[in-house]
Amino acid sequence: MKIKEIYETMSYGPAPESAEEAIQFLDNHKRKFNLFINGKWVAPSSKEYFDSINPSTKEKLAQISEANEADVNKAVAAAKRALPEWANVGGHQRARYLYALARQIQKHSRLFAVLESLDNGKPIRETRDIDIPIVIRHFYHHAGWAQLRDTELKDYKELGVIGQIIPWNFPLMMLAWKIAPAIAMGNTIVLKPAESTSLTALLFAEICEQIGLPNGVVNIITGHGKTGATLVEHKDVNKIAFTGSTEVGKIIRRATAGTGKKLSLELGGKSPFIVFEDADLDSVVEGIVDAIWFNQGQVCCAGSRLLVQESIAEKLYKKIRTRMESLRIGNALDKSIDIGAIVDKSQLKVITDLVQLGVDEGSTLCQPSWACPKEGYFYPPTMFTDVSPSATIAQEEIFGPVLVAMSFRTHKEAVKLANNTRYGLACSVWTELRTSI
Amino acid sequence: MKVNTMKSNKNSTQQLLRNDGIPFDASLFEEININRSAVERRASTLSGRRSVKKQWQAAWLLKAISCIDLTTLAGDDTPSNVQRLCAKAKSPVRLDILEAMGMQDENIHVGAVCVYHNFIKEAVKGLQGSSIPVAAVSTGFPAGNIPLKERIRQIEISVTAGAKEIDIVVSRDLIIQSDWKTLYNEVAACRKACGDAHMKTILATGEISTYTKVAKASWVSMMAGSDFIKTSTGKEPVNATLPVSLVMIRTIREYYELTGYKVGFKPAGGISKAKQAVNWLVLIKEELGNDWLTPDLFRFGASSLLGDIERQLEHFVTGRYSAAFRHPMA
């Protein structure tokens, strides 16, 4: 584009982050990843591989191993073998390993950020400024706890082998939240990333290899739900940590009941976002952008239910509609976008179907006038107004960039509506007067 | 009063409807409550959300030049340095750089030259043959603590001397005491004295303690007929910041939606780097839309910004950064 033309239109140009280093990483593995068990890369017993897709372009990034029961057994056995020494090595030694992990992730932070955006479809701005910096801080933080373990947490003891199953919405961040505290306290790990976003976990495995983490302390196995189920049912696993859908959480709860396994579940949400009439509405609008359009709304604690005081409801809706027009959607590696791609085809269908249901049930749909790019799995920012609490879209978690809005009359009613849900994950309240709350 | 939302860039050639002000109505701003932390968060994350590179950056920086009020407000100003400033205002970028960008025929010049009253005549002379207006700071700039009658008189003599734009300062004591009606009357009186000259009202936000008061003062200034609202004189301890600009331009948007008048915005003081200029343009584009990205509605009050932009433009053209002495000084 000529400078003269840009001078007149004052448009934003493309601002792509380079994928070169990430592509190099994929090529180094010949675009085919094995399982990371006992500190080695081993081919899956199943001999089966599945594709990892870039949702911004629908292009294939690499082939990922499908771990079967034999692989899970191998990984759990490796973790069990590594356990006594890892527990006995002491907090100080473990702290050194955690520091080394933090430093190496920090050193390769751009590679992690780009790989995450390629694999997941989330904007590079978010992986670069949010996901990866939080991951790094997590490892540093838990290095500190490992150091303090022997003096400040004397009465605590490691649980043993921990099976960790993580979701696709914040792949590396979820890995960090699960792995860092667990290994800090002397546990050993078998982790299964989500099938659609395994790549940064595999890069993390490579980092574990590089820093010389003792074999078997961290094992990364990839695969679908069946792999996860096998891990959950394994008798030598002492604890299951799961983040993901409520539905799968329930299955895991049933599977572990009565087995003596410890369990932590982090599941869905339909969190209220309450706006009182005295709030700074322009600021509220930006709060909404971050609450429901951050990470394409694929956030467990997304502020997905907007509850707004009746006196200002129309005014706020109008501001939101205007704001939706100026949101930019596109390839995850573009540094000037607000919204990236939905993680995969199946999730895009879930969102599309639920939005259709919302329309069928009589709620008013609002989407921006612009069209999404055709080449990837994109879904536009969406708002429903005139939603009643009984509507399916007001009850079910959509896990997409879809806001459902309803008004309230009084403070009491706001609280009642906010609590009118099976979920209870998060809540935000917008008011400039503390007397409102 | 219902007004279309701003979307297109097409009507920028249309004659801008001048803000004639509206009757004082405290109910329009009394209930404003600005959420400081949310404003600061928006301002601090915005530059990370948009990236303007390569030829886009070059074009945007040229746009920034066209929006500069090239300023000298020093105690030791004399006719000769004002003359030099005017010459620079007319040809702000070296010809070979413009040619390399294919922009030599676009008549790139700054938005205005801004001086004290005593140098208006000199500046008018220096800018002869160009369409660049002379702006004069007035009304007891920078503190403004002189009688209103004197302030009005200053405006009148500056307009007579040939200033097409008048940058006034407001009585900060009225803002601090929330005496909005008196503030309205003073600004309206200044606007009347300006006649056809455009009036930029400086709030001196560095001396206003809360964003809520900044927003209210912005409302009062617009109601009283300001053509522009401006952050700072450049003489306060804190001058233009992105958060305070965000607060002000959001009131501009609301005022436009209410009245149909587009009021301009001018951040001033402390803007000396090309990168900062791009951040401000992004802020304006995101919050007000493309219509405001024109010297009719957006200005930078700056003296050293141009120098940094010239170096960035040369880097765009040649791939190398040059020393400041390779660009003609003002």
CSV table of N, CA, C and O in Angstrom, one decimal, chain B residues 203-299:
chain,number,residue,atom,x,y,z
B,203,LEU,N,-7.0,23.0,30.1
B,203,LEU,CA,-7.5,22.7,31.4
B,203,LEU,C,-6.3,22.7,32.5
B,203,LEU,O,-6.6,22.7,33.6
B,204,ALA,N,-5.1,22.5,32.0
B,204,ALA,CA,-4.0,22.3,33.0
B,204,ALA,C,-4.3,21.2,33.9
B,204,ALA,O,-4.3,21.3,35.1
B,205,THR,N,-4.4,20.0,33.3
B,205,THR,CA,-4.9,18.8,34.0
B,205,THR,C,-3.9,18.4,35.1
B,205,THR,O,-4.3,17.7,36.1
B,206,GLY,N,-2.6,18.8,35.0
B,206,GLY,CA,-1.6,18.5,36.0
B,206,GLY,C,-2.0,19.1,37.3
B,206,GLY,O,-1.4,18.8,38.3
B,207,GLU,N,-2.8,20.1,37.3
B,207,GLU,CA,-3.2,20.8,38.5
B,207,GLU,C,-4.6,20.5,39.0
B,207,GLU,O,-5.2,21.1,39.8
B,208,ILE,N,-5.2,19.5,38.3
B,208,ILE,CA,-6.6,19.1,38.7
B,208,ILE,C,-6.4,17.7,39.3
B,208,ILE,O,-5.8,16.8,38.7
B,209,SER,N,-7.0,17.5,40.5
B,209,SER,CA,-6.6,16.3,41.3
B,209,SER,C,-7.3,15.0,40.8
B,209,SER,O,-6.7,14.0,41.0
B,210,THR,N,-8.5,15.1,40.3
B,210,THR,CA,-9.1,13.8,39.9
B,210,THR,C,-9.6,13.8,38.4
B,210,THR,O,-9.8,14.9,37.9
B,211,TYR,N,-9.7,12.6,37.9
B,211,TYR,CA,-10.2,12.5,36.5
B,211,TYR,C,-11.6,12.9,36.4
B,211,TYR,O,-12.0,13.4,35.4
B,212,THR,N,-12.4,12.7,37.5
B,212,THR,CA,-13.8,13.2,37.5
B,212,THR,C,-13.9,14.7,37.2
B,212,THR,O,-14.7,15.1,36.4
B,213,LYS,N,-13.0,15.4,37.9
B,213,LYS,CA,-13.0,16.9,37.7
B,213,LYS,C,-12.5,17.3,36.3
B,213,LYS,O,-13.0,18.2,35.7
B,214,VAL,N,-11.5,16.5,35.8
B,214,VAL,CA,-11.1,16.8,34.4
B,214,VAL,C,-12.2,16.6,33.5
B,214,VAL,O,-12.4,17.4,32.6
B,215,ALA,N,-13.0,15.5,33.7
B,215,ALA,CA,-14.2,15.3,32.8
B,215,ALA,C,-15.2,16.4,32.9
B,215,ALA,O,-15.7,16.9,31.9
B,216,LYS,N,-15.4,16.8,34.1
B,216,LYS,CA,-16.4,17.9,34.3
B,216,LYS,C,-16.0,19.2,33.7
B,216,LYS,O,-16.7,19.9,33.0
B,217,ALA,N,-14.7,19.5,33.9
B,217,ALA,CA,-14.1,20.8,33.3
B,217,ALA,C,-14.2,20.7,31.8
B,217,ALA,O,-14.4,21.7,31.1
B,218,SER,N,-13.9,19.5,31.2
B,218,SER,CA,-14.0,19.3,29.8
B,218,SER,C,-15.4,19.6,29.3
B,218,SER,O,-15.6,20.3,28.3
B,219,TRP,N,-16.4,19.1,30.0
B,219,TRP,CA,-17.8,19.4,29.6
B,219,TRP,C,-18.1,20.8,29.6
B,219,TRP,O,-18.7,21.4,28.7
B,220,VAL,N,-17.7,21.5,30.7
B,220,VAL,CA,-18.1,22.9,30.9
B,220,VAL,C,-17.4,23.7,29.7
B,220,VAL,O,-18.0,24.6,29.1
B,221,SER,N,-16.1,23.4,29.4
B,221,SER,CA,-15.4,24.1,28.4
B,221,SER,C,-16.1,23.9,27.0
B,221,SER,O,-16.1,24.8,26.2
B,222,MET,N,-16.6,22.7,26.7
B,222,MET,CA,-17.2,22.4,25.5
B,222,MET,C,-18.6,23.1,25.4
B,222,MET,O,-18.9,23.7,24.4
B,223,MET,N,-19.3,23.1,26.5
B,223,MET,CA,-20.6,23.8,26.5
B,223,MET,C,-20.5,25.3,26.3
B,223,MET,O,-21.3,25.9,25.7
B,224,ALA,N,-19.3,25.8,26.7
B,224,ALA,CA,-19.1,27.3,26.6
B,224,ALA,C,-18.5,27.6,25.2
B,224,ALA,O,-18.2,28.8,24.9
B,225,GLY,N,-18.4,26.6,24.3
B,225,GLY,CA,-18.1,26.9,22.9
B,225,GLY,C,-16.6,26.7,22.5
B,225,GLY,O,-16.2,27.3,21.5
B,226,SER,N,-15.8,25.9,23.3
B,226,SER,CA,-14.4,25.7,22.9
B,226,SER,C,-14.4,24.9,21.6
B,226,SER,O,-15.2,24.0,21.4
B,227,ASP,N,-13.5,25.3,20.7
B,227,ASP,CA,-13.3,24.5,19.5
B,227,ASP,C,-12.4,23.3,19.7
B,227,ASP,O,-12.5,22.3,19.1
B,228,PHE,N,-11.5,23.5,20.7
B,228,PHE,CA,-10.6,22.4,21.1
B,228,PHE,C,-10.6,22.4,22.6
B,228,PHE,O,-10.7,23.4,23.3
B,229,ILE,N,-10.4,21.2,23.2
B,229,ILE,CA,-9.9,21.2,24.6
B,229,ILE,C,-8.5,20.6,24.6
B,229,ILE,O,-8.2,19.7,23.9
B,230,LYS,N,-7.7,21.2,25.5
B,230,LYS,CA,-6.3,20.9,25.5
B,230,LYS,C,-5.8,20.6,26.9
B,230,LYS,O,-6.3,21.1,27.9
B,231,THR,N,-4.9,19.6,27.0
B,231,THR,CA,-4.6,19.1,28.4
B,231,THR,C,-3.8,20.1,29.2
B,231,THR,O,-4.2,20.4,30.4
B,232,SER,N,-2.8,20.7,28.6
B,232,SER,CA,-1.8,21.4,29.5
B,232,SER,C,-1.1,22.6,28.9
B,232,SER,O,-1.2,22.7,27.6
B,233,THR,N,-0.5,23.4,29.7
B,233,THR,CA,0.2,24.5,29.1
B,233,THR,C,1.6,24.1,28.7
B,233,THR,O,2.3,24.8,28.0
B,234,GLY,N,2.1,22.9,29.3
B,234,GLY,CA,3.5,22.6,29.1
B,234,GLY,C,4.3,23.1,30.3
B,234,GLY,O,5.5,22.8,30.4
B,235,LYS,N,3.7,23.9,31.1
B,235,LYS,CA,4.4,24.5,32.2
B,235,LYS,C,4.1,23.9,33.6
B,235,LYS,O,4.6,24.2,34.6
B,236,GLU,N,3.1,23.0,33.6
B,236,GLU,CA,2.7,22.3,34.9
B,236,GLU,C,3.7,21.2,35.1
B,236,GLU,O,4.4,20.7,34.2
B,237,PRO,N,3.8,20.7,36.4
B,237,PRO,CA,4.7,19.6,36.7
B,237,PRO,C,4.4,18.3,35.9
B,237,PRO,O,5.3,17.6,35.5
B,238,VAL,N,3.1,18.0,35.7
B,238,VAL,CA,2.7,16.9,34.9
B,238,VAL,C,1.9,17.4,33.7
B,238,VAL,O,0.9,18.2,33.9
B,239,ASN,N,2.3,17.1,32.5
B,239,ASN,CA,1.6,17.6,31.4
B,239,ASN,C,0.7,16.5,30.7
B,239,ASN,O,0.1,15.7,31.4
B,240,ALA,N,0.7,16.4,29.4
B,240,ALA,CA,-0.2,15.5,28.8
B,240,ALA,C,0.1,14.0,29.1
B,240,ALA,O,1.3,13.6,29.0
B,241,THR,N,-0.9,13.3,29.6
B,241,THR,CA,-0.7,11.8,29.8
B,241,THR,C,-1.8,11.1,29.0
B,241,THR,O,-2.8,11.7,28.7
B,242,LEU,N,-1.5,9.8,28.7
B,242,LEU,CA,-2.6,9.1,27.9
B,242,LEU,C,-3.9,8.9,28.8
B,242,LEU,O,-4.9,9.1,28.2
B,243,PRO,N,-3.8,8.6,30.1
B,243,PRO,CA,-5.0,8.4,30.8
B,243,PRO,C,-5.9,9.7,30.8
B,243,PRO,O,-7.1,9.7,30.6
B,244,VAL,N,-5.2,10.8,31.1
B,244,VAL,CA,-6.0,12.1,31.2
B,244,VAL,C,-6.6,12.4,29.8
B,244,VAL,O,-7.7,12.9,29.6
B,245,SER,N,-5.8,12.1,28.7
B,245,SER,CA,-6.3,12.3,27.4
B,245,SER,C,-7.6,11.4,27.1
B,245,SER,O,-8.5,11.8,26.5
B,246,LEU,N,-7.5,10.2,27.6
B,246,LEU,CA,-8.6,9.3,27.4
B,246,LEU,C,-9.9,9.8,28.1
B,246,LEU,O,-11.0,9.8,27.5
B,247,VAL,N,-9.7,10.3,29.3
B,247,VAL,CA,-10.9,10.9,30.0
B,247,VAL,C,-11.5,12.1,29.2
B,247,VAL,O,-12.7,12.2,29.0
B,248,MET,N,-10.6,12.9,28.6
B,248,MET,CA,-11.1,14.1,27.9
B,248,MET,C,-11.7,13.7,26.6
B,248,MET,O,-12.8,14.2,26.3
B,249,ILE,N,-11.1,12.8,25.9
B,249,ILE,CA,-11.7,12.5,24.6
B,249,ILE,C,-13.0,11.7,24.7
B,249,ILE,O,-13.9,11.7,23.8
B,250,ARG,N,-13.2,11.0,25.8
B,250,ARG,CA,-14.5,10.3,26.0
B,250,ARG,C,-15.6,11.4,26.2
B,250,ARG,O,-16.7,11.2,25.8
B,251,THR,N,-15.2,12.5,26.9
B,251,THR,CA,-16.2,13.5,27.0
B,251,THR,C,-16.5,14.2,25.6
B,251,THR,O,-17.7,14.6,25.4
B,252,ILE,N,-15.5,14.3,24.8
B,252,ILE,CA,-15.7,14.8,23.4
B,252,ILE,C,-16.7,14.0,22.7
B,252,ILE,O,-17.6,14.4,22.0
B,253,ARG,N,-16.5,12.6,22.8
B,253,ARG,CA,-17.4,11.7,22.2
B,253,ARG,C,-18.9,11.9,22.7
B,253,ARG,O,-19.8,11.9,21.9
B,254,GLU,N,-19.0,12.0,24.0
B,254,GLU,CA,-20.4,12.1,24.5
B,254,GLU,C,-21.0,13.5,24.1
B,254,GLU,O,-22.2,13.5,23.7
B,255,TYR,N,-20.2,14.5,24.1
B,255,TYR,CA,-20.7,15.8,23.7
B,255,TYR,C,-21.1,15.8,22.2
B,255,TYR,O,-22.1,16.4,21.8
B,256,TYR,N,-20.3,15.1,21.4
B,256,TYR,CA,-20.7,15.0,20.0
B,256,TYR,C,-22.0,14.2,19.8
B,256,TYR,O,-22.9,14.6,19.0
B,257,GLU,N,-22.1,13.1,20.6
B,257,GLU,CA,-23.4,12.3,20.4
B,257,GLU,C,-24.6,13.1,20.9
B,257,GLU,O,-25.7,13.0,20.4
B,258,LEU,N,-24.4,14.0,21.8
B,258,LEU,CA,-25.5,14.9,22.3
B,258,LEU,C,-25.8,16.0,21.4
B,258,LEU,O,-27.0,16.3,21.2
B,259,THR,N,-24.8,16.7,20.9
B,259,THR,CA,-25.0,17.9,20.2
B,259,THR,C,-24.7,17.9,18.7
B,259,THR,O,-25.2,18.8,18.0
B,260,GLY,N,-24.0,16.9,18.2
B,260,GLY,CA,-23.6,16.9,16.8
B,260,GLY,C,-22.3,17.8,16.6
B,260,GLY,O,-21.8,17.8,15.4
B,261,TYR,N,-21.8,18.4,17.6
B,261,TYR,CA,-20.6,19.2,17.4
B,261,TYR,C,-19.3,18.4,17.7
B,261,TYR,O,-19.2,17.7,18.7
B,262,LYS,N,-18.4,18.4,16.7
B,262,LYS,CA,-17.1,17.7,16.9
B,262,LYS,C,-16.1,18.7,17.5
B,262,LYS,O,-15.7,19.7,16.9
B,263,VAL,N,-15.7,18.5,18.8
B,263,VAL,CA,-14.7,19.3,19.4
B,263,VAL,C,-13.4,18.6,19.2
B,263,VAL,O,-13.3,17.4,19.3
B,264,GLY,N,-12.4,19.5,19.0
B,264,GLY,CA,-11.0,18.9,18.8
B,264,GLY,C,-10.3,18.7,20.1
B,264,GLY,O,-10.8,19.1,21.2
B,265,PHE,N,-9.2,18.0,20.0
B,265,PHE,CA,-8.4,17.6,21.2
B,265,PHE,C,-6.9,17.9,21.0
B,265,PHE,O,-6.4,17.6,19.9
B,266,LYS,N,-6.3,18.5,22.0
B,266,LYS,CA,-4.8,18.8,21.9
B,266,LYS,C,-4.1,18.4,23.1
B,266,LYS,O,-4.2,19.1,24.2
B,267,PRO,N,-3.3,17.3,23.1
B,267,PRO,CA,-2.4,17.0,24.2
B,267,PRO,C,-1.2,17.9,24.0
B,267,PRO,O,-0.7,18.1,22.9
B,268,ALA,N,-0.6,18.4,25.1
B,268,ALA,CA,0.5,19.3,25.0
B,268,ALA,C,1.4,19.1,26.2
B,268,ALA,O,1.0,18.8,27.3
B,269,GLY,N,2.7,19.1,25.9
B,269,GLY,CA,3.7,19.0,27.0
B,269,GLY,C,4.2,17.6,27.2
B,269,GLY,O,3.5,16.7,27.4
B,270,GLY,N,5.5,17.5,27.0
B,270,GLY,CA,6.2,16.2,27.2
B,270,GLY,C,6.0,15.2,26.1
B,270,GLY,O,6.4,14.0,26.3
B,271,ILE,N,5.5,15.6,25.0
B,271,ILE,CA,5.4,14.6,23.9
B,271,ILE,C,6.6,14.9,22.9
B,271,ILE,O,6.5,15.9,22.1
B,272,SER,N,7.6,14.1,23.0
B,272,SER,CA,8.8,14.5,22.3
B,272,SER,C,9.3,13.3,21.4
B,272,SER,O,10.2,13.5,20.6
B,273,LYS,N,8.6,12.1,21.5
B,273,LYS,CA,9.1,11.0,20.7
B,273,LYS,C,8.0,10.5,19.7
B,273,LYS,O,6.8,10.6,20.0
B,274,ALA,N,8.5,10.0,18.6
B,274,ALA,CA,7.6,9.6,17.5
B,274,ALA,C,6.7,8.5,18.0
B,274,ALA,O,5.5,8.4,17.7
B,275,LYS,N,7.3,7.6,18.9
B,275,LYS,CA,6.5,6.5,19.4
B,275,LYS,C,5.3,7.0,20.2
B,275,LYS,O,4.2,6.4,20.1
B,276,GLN,N,5.5,8.0,21.0
B,276,GLN,CA,4.4,8.6,21.8
B,276,GLN,C,3.3,9.1,20.9
B,276,GLN,O,2.2,9.0,21.1
B,277,ALA,N,3.8,9.8,19.8
B,277,ALA,CA,2.8,10.4,18.9
B,277,ALA,C,1.9,9.3,18.3
B,277,ALA,O,0.7,9.5,18.2
B,278,VAL,N,2.5,8.2,17.9
B,278,VAL,CA,1.7,7.1,17.3
B,278,VAL,C,0.7,6.6,18.4
B,278,VAL,O,-0.4,6.3,18.1
B,279,ASN,N,1.2,6.5,19.6
B,279,ASN,CA,0.3,6.0,20.7
B,279,ASN,C,-0.9,6.9,20.8
B,279,ASN,O,-2.1,6.5,21.0
B,280,TRP,N,-0.7,8.2,20.7
B,280,TRP,CA,-1.8,9.2,20.8
B,280,TRP,C,-2.7,9.0,19.6
B,280,TRP,O,-4.0,9.1,19.7
B,281,LEU,N,-2.2,8.9,18.4
B,281,LEU,CA,-3.0,8.7,17.2
B,281,LEU,C,-3.9,7.4,17.4
B,281,LEU,O,-5.0,7.4,17.0
B,282,VAL,N,-3.2,6.3,17.9
B,282,VAL,CA,-4.0,5.1,18.1
B,282,VAL,C,-5.2,5.4,19.1
B,282,VAL,O,-6.3,4.9,18.9
B,283,LEU,N,-4.9,6.1,20.2
B,283,LEU,CA,-5.9,6.4,21.2
B,283,LEU,C,-7.1,7.1,20.5
B,283,LEU,O,-8.2,6.8,20.7
B,284,ILE,N,-6.7,8.1,19.7
B,284,ILE,CA,-7.8,8.9,19.0
B,284,ILE,C,-8.6,8.0,18.1
B,284,ILE,O,-9.8,8.0,18.0
B,285,LYS,N,-7.9,7.2,17.3
B,285,LYS,CA,-8.5,6.4,16.3
B,285,LYS,C,-9.5,5.4,17.0
B,285,LYS,O,-10.6,5.2,16.5
B,286,GLU,N,-9.0,4.8,18.1
B,286,GLU,CA,-9.8,3.8,18.7
B,286,GLU,C,-11.0,4.4,19.5
B,286,GLU,O,-12.1,3.8,19.5
B,287,GLU,N,-10.8,5.5,20.1
B,287,GLU,CA,-11.9,6.1,20.9
B,287,GLU,C,-12.8,7.0,20.2
B,287,GLU,O,-14.0,7.1,20.5
B,288,LEU,N,-12.3,7.8,19.2
B,288,LEU,CA,-13.1,8.8,18.5
B,288,LEU,C,-13.3,8.4,17.0
B,288,LEU,O,-14.3,8.9,16.4
B,289,GLY,N,-12.5,7.6,16.5
B,289,GLY,CA,-12.6,7.2,15.1
B,289,GLY,C,-11.8,8.1,14.1
B,289,GLY,O,-11.2,9.1,14.5
B,290,ASN,N,-11.7,7.7,12.9
B,290,ASN,CA,-10.8,8.3,11.9
B,290,ASN,C,-11.2,9.8,11.7
B,290,ASN,O,-10.3,10.6,11.3
B,291,ASP,N,-12.4,10.2,11.9
B,291,ASP,CA,-12.8,11.6,11.6
B,291,ASP,C,-12.0,12.6,12.4
B,291,ASP,O,-11.8,13.7,12.0
B,292,TRP,N,-11.5,12.1,13.5
B,292,TRP,CA,-10.7,13.0,14.4
B,292,TRP,C,-9.2,13.1,14.0
B,292,TRP,O,-8.5,13.9,14.6
B,293,LEU,N,-8.8,12.2,13.1
B,293,LEU,CA,-7.4,12.2,12.8
B,293,LEU,C,-7.1,13.2,11.7
B,293,LEU,O,-6.6,12.9,10.6
B,294,THR,N,-7.3,14.4,12.0
B,294,THR,CA,-7.1,15.5,11.1
B,294,THR,C,-6.7,16.7,11.9
B,294,THR,O,-7.2,16.9,13.0
B,295,PRO,N,-5.9,17.6,11.3
B,295,PRO,CA,-5.5,18.8,12.0
B,295,PRO,C,-6.7,19.7,12.4
B,295,PRO,O,-6.6,20.5,13.4
B,296,ASP,N,-7.8,19.5,11.8
B,296,ASP,CA,-9.0,20.3,12.2
B,296,ASP,C,-9.5,19.9,13.6
B,296,ASP,O,-10.2,20.6,14.2
B,297,LEU,N,-9.2,18.6,13.9
B,297,LEU,CA,-9.7,18.1,15.2
B,297,LEU,C,-8.7,17.5,16.1
B,297,LEU,O,-9.0,17.0,17.2
B,298,PHE,N,-7.5,17.5,15.7
B,298,PHE,CA,-6.5,16.9,16.6
B,298,PHE,C,-5.1,17.7,16.4
B,298,PHE,O,-4.7,17.9,15.3
B,299,ARG,N,-4.5,18.1,17.5
B,299,ARG,CA,-3.2,18.7,17.4
B,299,ARG,C,-2.3,18.2,18.6
B,299,ARG,O,-2.8,17.8,19.6
